[in-house]
Amino acid sequence: MDLLKTSTPEEFIATSVSYLTDAILEAQQGGKTAVIGLSGGSTPKPVYQKLSEEKTINWKRVQFFLIDERYVPTDHADSNTRMIREALLCHPGADAALLAPDTSLPLPECIADYDKKIAALKPDLVVLGMGQDGHIASLFPPVLPEAFGPASVIHTTTESFAVRDRISVTFPVLENASSRLFLITGVEKIALLEKVQDGNQDASLFPASVLMDERTTWIVG
Ligand code: 6PG
């Protein structure tokens, strides 16, 4: 895995935007559509805001999909769909397409519907964060056995963060991505990354440890 350390919030955002822009342009080579999975949370928001202004990208050939969602209406303050629409699907980025769970459906149907929608996608890149408890996507430690497949999308719960009921992609989706980008900031998460890097960690307690191969880059602020 690669580790890019940044020293200021501005450098963190610029490094992340530059990585994402290059990844999208590369995925679009030959006229292809770039397929990019997006996480929610607070860390990527300023990165998405800046990325949306990028004029070198043909946004009509970008297919975003959500890595995870909170089970709330899409106009709710905690909705990842809402955050991504407001931060990224604006400026030139407004031309991109977004696949997201339909949270107006009852939860089991919402999961089945989203699973069907994303099962055939081959992600060029997935953007991930990591919580201070080690969770990635909405896979909270100790991670459920279902997180290892075969479904692409599962229902998870958390008592520690906003919104208990979550919709999350599983490890097979994250493992299927051509590349993965983790965006983390703060000393606690940097200390956690050192534990993840250890190599002998229990995957259910440190889910990021499953993804520490040469296709993964961490940008740290
Ligand atoms: C979400 C996520 C989640 C996020 C981490 C880190 O919807 O919450 O996609 O996996 O990446 O919780 O979130 P912060 O960047 O807010 O710390």
XYZ file of N, CA and C and ligand atoms in Angstrom:
680
model
N 0.836 -1.204 0.000
C 0.000 0.000 0.000
C 0.873 1.257 0.000
N 0.308 2.346 -0.468
C 1.026 3.626 -0.488
C 0.477 4.529 0.598
N 1.350 5.340 1.160
C 0.933 6.268 2.208
C 1.394 7.669 1.808
N 0.439 8.599 1.642
C 0.788 9.977 1.300
C 0.465 10.848 2.505
N 1.511 11.400 3.134
C 1.290 12.218 4.328
C 1.182 13.685 3.936
N 0.216 14.373 4.501
C 0.062 15.795 4.213
C 0.128 16.568 5.524
N 0.500 17.859 5.450
C 0.709 18.587 6.705
C -0.305 19.675 7.006
N -1.117 20.051 6.022
C -2.134 21.072 6.300
C -3.454 20.603 5.688
N -4.605 21.130 6.166
C -5.887 20.761 5.547
C -5.899 21.053 4.047
N -5.279 22.165 3.650
C -5.252 22.537 2.219
C -4.483 21.483 1.418
N -3.350 21.038 1.976
C -2.540 20.037 1.273
C -3.289 18.696 1.211
N -4.004 18.370 2.297
C -4.792 17.128 2.316
C -5.835 17.154 1.192
N -6.543 18.277 1.083
C -7.589 18.388 0.057
C -6.963 18.351 -1.348
N -5.900 19.141 -1.543
C -5.286 19.212 -2.884
C -4.734 17.851 -3.300
N -4.080 17.140 -2.379
C -3.505 15.823 -2.698
C -4.621 14.838 -3.045
N -5.711 14.889 -2.278
C -6.833 13.965 -2.502
C -7.517 14.254 -3.833
N -7.731 15.544 -4.122
C -8.397 15.924 -5.385
C -7.530 15.507 -6.567
N -6.230 15.715 -6.435
C -5.340 15.367 -7.531
C -5.331 13.845 -7.746
N -5.324 13.071 -6.653
C -5.371 11.602 -6.777
C -6.665 11.166 -7.473
N -7.783 11.727 -7.015
C -9.093 11.331 -7.559
C -9.224 11.723 -9.027
N -8.764 12.927 -9.362
C -8.839 13.387 -10.755
C -8.033 12.447 -11.656
N -6.805 12.146 -11.248
C -5.960 11.245 -12.051
C -6.619 9.874 -12.200
N -7.202 9.366 -11.099
C -7.830 8.032 -11.140
C -9.028 8.030 -12.084
N -9.818 9.102 -12.053
C -10.991 9.175 -12.940
C -10.541 9.277 -14.399
N -9.557 10.152 -14.664
C -9.078 10.312 -16.051
C -8.505 8.999 -16.578
N -7.776 8.300 -15.742
C -7.195 7.021 -16.173
C -8.303 6.004 -16.468
N -9.304 5.957 -15.600
C -10.405 4.991 -15.790
C -11.210 5.308 -17.047
N -11.198 6.582 -17.461
C -11.988 6.986 -18.640
C -11.252 6.754 -19.956
N -9.986 6.357 -19.877
C -9.221 6.166 -21.114
C -9.931 5.196 -22.048
N -9.880 5.499 -23.342
C -10.550 4.641 -24.320
C -12.045 4.880 -24.363
N -12.504 6.007 -23.807
C -13.925 6.360 -23.878
C -14.786 5.666 -22.838
N -14.126 5.029 -21.841
C -14.901 4.277 -20.843
C -15.524 5.214 -19.790
N -16.506 4.671 -19.080
C -17.111 5.383 -17.951
C -16.380 4.972 -16.681
N -15.952 5.951 -15.888
C -15.275 5.656 -14.622
C -16.321 5.281 -13.575
N -16.086 4.169 -12.891
C -17.024 3.691 -11.858
C -16.347 3.870 -10.499
N -16.912 4.774 -9.694
C -16.238 5.190 -8.457
C -17.188 5.045 -7.259
N -16.780 4.279 -6.260
C -17.567 4.135 -5.031
C -17.199 5.236 -4.046
N -18.198 5.830 -3.416
C -17.950 6.960 -2.512
C -18.443 6.663 -1.101
N -17.611 6.976 -0.109
C -18.047 6.914 1.286
C -18.589 8.264 1.710
N -19.323 8.251 2.818
C -19.821 9.508 3.371
C -18.922 9.953 4.518
N -19.530 10.559 5.517
C -18.745 11.056 6.651
C -18.233 12.456 6.392
N -17.531 13.001 7.374
C -17.119 14.403 7.283
C -15.786 14.606 6.555
N -14.887 13.605 6.628
C -13.535 13.814 6.071
C -13.547 14.086 4.564
N -14.303 13.321 3.754
C -14.201 13.556 2.307
C -14.974 14.765 1.799
N -15.840 15.340 2.636
C -16.726 16.402 2.134
C -15.976 17.569 1.458
N -14.959 18.160 2.115
C -14.258 19.260 1.425
C -13.503 18.803 0.179
N -13.125 17.527 0.166
C -12.455 16.971 -1.028
C -13.468 16.885 -2.168
N -14.657 16.373 -1.871
C -15.705 16.282 -2.892
C -16.072 17.685 -3.402
N -16.139 18.649 -2.478
C -16.514 20.010 -2.895
C -15.514 20.555 -3.911
N -14.241 20.341 -3.672
C -13.202 20.853 -4.572
C -13.184 20.045 -5.875
N -13.363 18.737 -5.735
C -13.342 17.871 -6.923
C -14.452 18.258 -7.908
N -15.602 18.676 -7.376
C -16.751 18.999 -8.242
C -16.440 20.138 -9.214
N -15.388 20.921 -8.907
C -15.042 22.072 -9.761
C -14.101 21.680 -10.898
N -13.631 20.426 -10.882
C -12.598 19.985 -11.814
C -13.119 19.962 -13.258
N -12.453 20.758 -14.097
C -12.958 20.898 -15.472
C -12.309 19.921 -16.449
N -11.228 19.256 -16.017
C -10.540 18.337 -16.952
C -11.283 17.016 -17.096
N -12.232 16.755 -16.177
C -12.971 15.478 -16.195
C -14.201 15.595 -17.095
N -14.442 14.560 -17.893
C -15.728 14.472 -18.607
C -16.728 13.849 -17.634
N -17.478 14.681 -16.963
C -18.351 14.216 -15.878
C -19.496 13.348 -16.379
N -19.817 13.479 -17.670
C -20.906 12.648 -18.211
C -20.500 11.177 -18.241
N -19.185 10.933 -18.143
C -18.709 9.550 -18.125
C -18.168 9.180 -16.741
N -18.875 9.607 -15.712
C -18.543 9.209 -14.337
C -19.793 8.614 -13.705
N -19.667 7.372 -13.246
C -20.761 6.705 -12.525
C -20.316 6.532 -11.067
N -20.893 7.331 -10.182
C -20.611 7.163 -8.764
C -21.616 6.184 -8.170
N -21.217 5.506 -7.118
C -22.180 4.734 -6.319
C -21.782 4.842 -4.852
N -22.745 4.680 -3.978
C -22.467 4.823 -2.554
C -21.893 3.537 -1.964
N -20.848 3.697 -1.178
C -20.256 2.581 -0.437
C -21.151 2.229 0.758
N -21.714 3.244 1.362
C -22.630 2.977 2.468
C -23.587 4.149 2.645
N -24.676 3.845 3.309
C -25.693 4.876 3.537
C -26.330 4.648 4.905
N -26.791 5.729 5.470
C -27.574 5.639 6.699
C -29.026 5.483 6.270
N -29.812 4.668 7.013
C -31.196 4.428 6.594
C -32.075 5.579 7.067
N -32.005 6.667 6.308
C -32.791 7.883 6.573
C -33.256 8.424 5.225
N -34.286 9.275 5.226
C -34.694 9.880 3.943
C -33.535 10.682 3.330
N -33.567 10.819 2.009
C -32.423 11.461 1.340
C -32.333 12.966 1.607
N -33.372 13.550 2.232
C -33.241 14.977 2.579
C -32.837 15.161 4.056
N -32.533 14.038 4.747
C -32.138 14.074 6.163
C -30.702 14.617 6.275
N -30.408 15.321 7.381
C -29.073 15.907 7.572
C -27.973 14.841 7.597
N -28.296 13.596 8.007
C -27.278 12.535 8.083
C -27.206 11.676 6.827
N -27.953 12.025 5.795
C -27.946 11.214 4.571
C -26.638 11.414 3.794
N -25.973 10.303 3.470
C -24.769 10.402 2.637
C -25.128 10.838 1.219
N -26.293 10.378 0.741
C -26.737 10.785 -0.601
C -26.849 12.307 -0.659
N -27.474 12.859 0.365
C -27.635 14.314 0.392
C -26.263 15.016 0.409
N -25.369 14.545 1.275
C -24.048 15.180 1.362
C -23.343 15.133 0.007
N -23.402 13.968 -0.640
C -22.674 13.816 -1.908
C -23.333 14.644 -3.016
N -24.656 14.687 -3.017
C -25.336 15.528 -4.024
C -24.933 16.983 -3.832
N -24.926 17.428 -2.563
C -24.642 18.850 -2.309
C -23.167 19.200 -2.529
N -22.279 18.257 -2.162
C -20.843 18.577 -2.228
C -20.240 18.296 -3.593
N -20.691 17.221 -4.241
C -19.981 16.752 -5.438
C -20.799 16.876 -6.725
N -22.112 16.681 -6.631
C -22.925 16.744 -7.857
C -23.390 18.181 -8.080
N -22.411 19.056 -8.211
C -22.674 20.472 -8.479
C -21.509 20.985 -9.319
N -21.546 22.247 -9.735
C -20.522 22.759 -10.660
C -20.456 21.795 -11.856
N -19.271 21.601 -12.486
C -19.240 20.629 -13.595
C -19.612 19.226 -13.140
N -19.342 18.903 -11.872
C -19.649 17.573 -11.321
C -21.129 17.217 -11.368
N -21.989 18.191 -11.625
C -23.440 17.945 -11.697
C -23.793 16.954 -12.803
N -22.894 16.809 -13.794
C -23.186 15.897 -14.906
C -22.939 14.429 -14.567
N -22.335 14.152 -13.413
C -22.047 12.757 -13.045
C -23.333 12.059 -12.615
N -23.323 10.722 -12.689
C -24.481 9.925 -12.244
C -24.177 9.312 -10.873
N -25.204 9.170 -10.054
C -25.024 8.600 -8.710
C -26.040 7.483 -8.482
N -25.532 6.315 -8.124
C -26.402 5.206 -7.703
C -26.369 5.164 -6.183
N -27.556 5.164 -5.568
C -27.617 5.176 -4.103
C -28.771 4.305 -3.645
N -28.707 3.780 -2.419
C -29.835 2.993 -1.917
C -31.104 3.837 -1.881
N -32.227 3.204 -2.227
C -33.517 3.895 -2.186
C -34.096 3.719 -0.780
N -33.821 4.708 0.079
C -34.214 4.576 1.492
C -35.705 4.861 1.710
N -36.446 5.108 0.610
C -37.900 5.235 0.773
C -38.543 3.842 0.845
N -37.773 2.803 0.465
C -38.288 1.426 0.521
C -38.131 0.876 1.940
N -38.954 -0.128 2.323
C -38.695 -0.824 3.591
C -37.259 -1.382 3.564
N -36.617 -1.452 4.722
C -35.182 -1.780 4.763
C -34.784 -3.052 3.989
N -35.474 -4.195 4.186
C -35.038 -5.391 3.449
C -35.119 -5.196 1.928
N -36.154 -4.478 1.483
C -36.283 -4.234 0.034
C -35.221 -3.259 -0.465
N -34.933 -2.276 0.365
C -33.887 -1.299 0.028
C -32.548 -2.011 -0.184
N -32.232 -2.949 0.708
C -30.970 -3.714 0.612
C -30.974 -4.564 -0.668
N -32.079 -5.293 -0.889
C -32.142 -6.194 -2.059
C -32.065 -5.400 -3.357
N -32.750 -4.263 -3.388
C -32.773 -3.412 -4.576
C -31.375 -2.847 -4.870
N -30.690 -2.379 -3.827
C -29.356 -1.791 -4.047
C -28.356 -2.886 -4.433
N -28.501 -4.057 -3.821
C -27.627 -5.181 -4.167
C -27.742 -5.482 -5.665
N -28.979 -5.518 -6.139
C -29.223 -5.808 -7.563
C -28.605 -4.719 -8.443
N -28.727 -3.457 -7.983
C -28.224 -2.331 -8.800
C -26.702 -2.332 -8.923
N -25.999 -2.737 -7.861
C -24.533 -2.589 -7.927
C -23.781 -3.902 -8.155
N -24.506 -5.036 -8.112
C -23.821 -6.340 -8.167
C -22.930 -6.481 -9.406
N -23.358 -5.901 -10.533
C -22.589 -6.099 -11.768
C -21.505 -5.042 -11.979
N -21.404 -4.070 -11.070
C -20.410 -2.998 -11.272
C -18.993 -3.514 -11.032
N -18.072 -3.024 -11.840
C -16.653 -3.312 -11.590
C -16.018 -1.969 -11.228
N -15.855 -1.682 -9.920
C -15.368 -0.349 -9.542
C -13.916 -0.114 -9.969
N -13.684 1.065 -10.553
C -12.302 1.461 -10.840
C -11.622 1.907 -9.556
N -12.410 2.532 -8.694
C -11.845 3.068 -7.442
C -12.936 3.100 -6.383
N -12.581 2.777 -5.147
C -13.501 3.013 -4.032
C -12.821 3.965 -3.052
N -13.583 4.958 -2.602
C -13.084 5.936 -1.627
C -13.628 5.539 -0.263
N -12.726 5.391 0.705
C -13.115 4.924 2.040
C -12.605 5.863 3.115
N -13.286 5.842 4.253
C -12.780 6.502 5.447
C -12.573 5.420 6.495
N -12.189 5.835 7.693
C -12.085 4.868 8.794
C -12.508 5.584 10.072
N -13.411 4.955 10.815
C -13.845 5.543 12.079
C -12.829 5.254 13.179
N -12.966 5.948 14.297
C -11.999 5.744 15.386
C -12.121 4.371 16.022
N -13.239 3.673 15.749
C -13.393 2.289 16.225
C -12.883 1.300 15.180
N -12.338 1.825 14.066
C -11.789 0.966 13.019
C -12.769 0.634 11.910
N -14.046 1.080 12.004
C -14.995 0.700 10.944
C -14.632 1.369 9.626
N -14.926 0.643 8.558
C -14.833 1.201 7.202
C -16.182 0.931 6.541
N -16.540 1.729 5.516
C -17.904 1.655 4.960
C -18.850 1.690 6.162
N -19.889 0.826 6.228
C -20.635 0.696 7.490
C -20.431 -0.707 8.030
N -19.184 -1.159 8.002
C -18.795 -2.467 8.552
C -18.139 -2.197 9.906
N -18.932 -2.358 10.958
C -18.498 -1.976 12.312
C -17.928 -3.187 13.055
N -16.770 -3.025 13.719
C -16.207 -4.129 14.492
C -17.082 -4.488 15.699
N -17.225 -5.776 16.031
C -16.764 -6.916 15.244
C -17.663 -7.101 14.017
N -17.006 -7.173 12.881
C -17.714 -7.212 11.600
C -18.536 -8.500 11.470
N -19.748 -8.369 10.937
C -20.638 -9.531 10.766
C -20.046 -10.512 9.755
N -20.274 -11.821 9.926
C -19.780 -12.793 8.930
C -20.296 -12.485 7.522
N -21.530 -11.935 7.426
C -22.103 -11.624 6.095
C -21.273 -10.576 5.338
N -20.452 -9.823 6.061
C -19.646 -8.788 5.401
C -18.639 -9.393 4.428
N -18.370 -10.690 4.587
C -17.378 -11.339 3.724
C -18.032 -11.944 2.468
N -19.340 -11.697 2.277
C -20.049 -12.150 1.077
C -20.960 -13.309 1.396
N -21.702 -13.851 0.405
C -21.597 -13.527 -1.013
C -22.388 -12.286 -1.436
N -23.284 -11.756 -0.581
C -24.065 -10.579 -0.991
C -23.134 -9.388 -1.223
N -23.555 -8.476 -2.094
C -22.786 -7.237 -2.319
C -23.168 -6.164 -1.311
N -24.413 -6.250 -0.791
C -24.935 -5.204 0.108
C -25.593 -5.878 1.309
N -25.321 -5.349 2.503
C -25.945 -5.918 3.714
C -26.448 -4.800 4.632
N -27.310 -5.228 5.580
C -27.791 -4.343 6.647
C -26.852 -4.492 7.834
N -26.366 -3.364 8.360
C -25.557 -3.401 9.580
C -26.154 -2.403 10.567
N -25.690 -2.489 11.820
C -26.172 -1.520 12.816
C -24.993 -0.998 13.631
N -25.190 0.193 14.182
C -24.211 0.761 15.109
C -24.947 1.477 16.229
N -24.385 1.384 17.430
C -24.940 2.149 18.554
C -24.033 3.348 18.837
N -22.918 3.465 18.114
C -21.907 4.478 18.457
C -21.917 5.723 17.579
N -22.599 5.650 16.449
C -22.555 6.787 15.524
C -23.972 7.176 15.096
N -24.064 8.297 14.428
C -25.370 8.791 13.967
C -26.058 7.731 13.116
N -27.298 7.493 13.391
C -28.175 6.583 12.657
C -27.765 5.107 12.856
N -28.630 4.389 13.539
C -28.373 2.983 13.887
C -28.350 2.070 12.654
N -29.369 2.167 11.819
C -29.485 1.237 10.691
C -28.692 1.736 9.489
N -27.832 0.850 8.992
C -26.951 1.218 7.889
C -27.082 0.225 6.734
N -26.735 0.704 5.572
C -26.703 -0.112 4.360
C -25.251 -0.057 3.904
N -24.627 -1.216 3.741
C -23.190 -1.192 3.424
C -22.836 -2.187 2.343
N -21.879 -1.822 1.490
C -21.319 -2.829 0.591
C -20.463 -3.767 1.437
N -20.159 -4.933 0.868
C -19.389 -5.942 1.581
C -17.938 -5.981 1.068
N -17.103 -6.783 1.717
C -15.696 -6.890 1.304
C -15.518 -7.292 -0.166
N -16.328 -8.251 -0.700
C -16.095 -8.601 -2.115
C -16.170 -7.394 -3.050
N -17.061 -6.432 -2.757
C -17.163 -5.231 -3.607
C -15.867 -4.410 -3.476
N -15.394 -4.263 -2.258
C -14.187 -3.453 -2.021
C -12.952 -4.156 -2.591
N -12.959 -5.492 -2.508
C -11.812 -6.254 -3.031
C -11.800 -6.271 -4.551
N -12.977 -6.126 -5.167
C -13.114 -6.166 -6.617
C -12.663 -4.853 -7.278
N -12.476 -3.802 -6.472
C -12.112 -2.492 -7.038
C -10.667 -2.514 -7.549
N -10.439 -1.855 -8.695
C -9.081 -1.807 -9.240
C -8.148 -1.042 -8.314
N -8.669 -0.004 -7.646
C -7.862 0.663 -6.621
C -8.754 1.208 -5.512
N -8.105 1.499 -4.387
C -8.849 1.960 -3.211
C -8.099 3.136 -2.590
N -8.871 4.121 -2.179
C -8.282 5.306 -1.548
C -8.910 5.502 -0.179
N -8.082 5.498 0.860
C -8.548 5.835 2.207
C -8.182 7.281 2.499
N -9.149 8.033 3.014
C -8.899 9.420 3.423
C -9.098 9.493 4.930
N -8.018 9.788 5.669
C -8.151 9.907 7.129
C -7.393 11.126 7.637
N -7.913 11.706 8.705
C -7.225 12.835 9.348
C -7.257 12.626 10.864
N -6.280 13.221 11.547
C -6.288 13.218 13.015
C -5.373 12.167 13.610
N -4.814 12.507 14.788
C -3.812 11.632 15.410
C -4.388 10.269 15.814
N -5.656 10.247 16.233
C -6.234 8.955 16.665
C -6.303 7.978 15.491
N -6.734 8.494 14.335
C -6.856 7.603 13.175
C -5.473 7.189 12.650
N -4.484 8.088 12.786
C -3.124 7.728 12.346
C -2.592 6.597 13.240
N -2.879 6.684 14.553
C -2.459 5.620 15.484
C -3.159 4.306 15.130
N -4.415 4.414 14.736
C -5.179 3.224 14.353
C -4.607 2.604 13.073
N -4.223 3.464 12.136
C -3.632 2.970 10.884
C -2.367 2.161 11.184
N -1.586 2.599 12.181
C -0.380 1.842 12.536
C -0.753 0.432 12.993
N -1.853 0.313 13.728
C -2.305 -1.025 14.159
C -2.762 -1.841 12.953
N -3.490 -1.191 12.036
C -3.984 -1.886 10.837
C -2.801 -2.423 10.029
N -1.703 -1.629 9.998
C -0.520 -1.992 9.208
C 0.238 -3.177 9.797
N -0.033 -3.477 11.047
C 0.665 -4.533 11.774
C 0.727 -5.854 11.003
N -0.353 -6.175 10.272
C -0.297 -7.380 9.436
C -0.877 -8.608 10.096
N -0.958 -8.624 11.424
C -1.474 -9.829 12.108
C -2.806 -9.562 12.787
N -3.525 -8.559 12.298
C -4.747 -8.173 12.998
C -5.927 -9.052 12.606
N -6.863 -9.155 13.549
C -8.118 -9.865 13.315
C -8.960 -8.993 12.363
N -9.299 -9.549 11.196
C -10.030 -8.783 10.172
C -11.369 -8.284 10.690
N -11.973 -9.025 11.612
C -13.286 -8.595 12.077
C -13.174 -7.373 12.998
N -12.018 -7.192 13.626
C -11.818 -6.026 14.501
C -11.159 -4.861 13.763
N -10.375 -5.184 12.739
C -9.696 -4.153 11.943
C -10.007 -4.406 10.463
N -11.252 -4.068 10.044
C -11.654 -4.429 8.678
C -10.747 -3.867 7.579
N -10.092 -2.723 7.823
C -9.214 -2.166 6.775
C -8.034 -3.091 6.497
N -7.699 -3.962 7.472
C -6.531 -4.830 7.297
C -6.725 -5.814 6.130
N -7.976 -6.055 5.749
C -8.270 -6.963 4.625
C -7.823 -6.344 3.294
N -7.684 -5.012 3.270
C -7.501 -4.300 1.998
C -6.102 -3.689 1.855
N -5.125 -4.198 2.618
C -3.811 -3.543 2.634
C -2.870 -4.082 1.566
N -3.332 -4.161 0.314
C -2.427 -4.637 -0.729
C -1.943 -3.474 -1.594
N -1.290 -3.800 -2.725
C -0.666 -2.749 -3.549
C -1.687 -1.890 -4.280
N -2.963 -2.254 -4.213
C -3.990 -1.428 -4.870
C -4.545 -0.344 -3.938
N -4.025 -0.277 -2.718
C -4.586 0.649 -1.735
C -3.627 1.808 -1.436
N -4.195 3.027 -1.425
C -3.438 4.229 -1.060
C -4.137 4.902 0.116
N -3.363 5.365 1.076
C -3.910 6.146 2.199
C -3.409 7.578 2.064
N -4.311 8.518 2.085
C -3.909 9.931 2.186
C -4.253 10.358 3.608
N -3.222 10.831 4.309
C -3.339 11.084 5.735
C -3.125 12.567 6.011
N -4.038 13.153 6.801
C -3.893 14.574 7.122
C -3.787 14.804 8.609
C -20.246 6.937 6.877
C -19.076 6.289 6.253
C -17.995 5.857 7.154
C -16.957 6.965 7.273
C -16.241 6.860 8.599
C -15.323 8.026 8.836
O -21.266 7.054 6.238
O -20.139 7.321 8.049
O -19.008 6.101 4.948
O -17.368 4.651 6.847
O -16.056 6.892 6.217
O -17.218 6.854 9.612
O -16.120 9.161 8.939
P -15.558 10.600 9.265
O -14.791 11.006 8.067
O -16.772 11.437 9.497
O -14.709 10.428 10.496
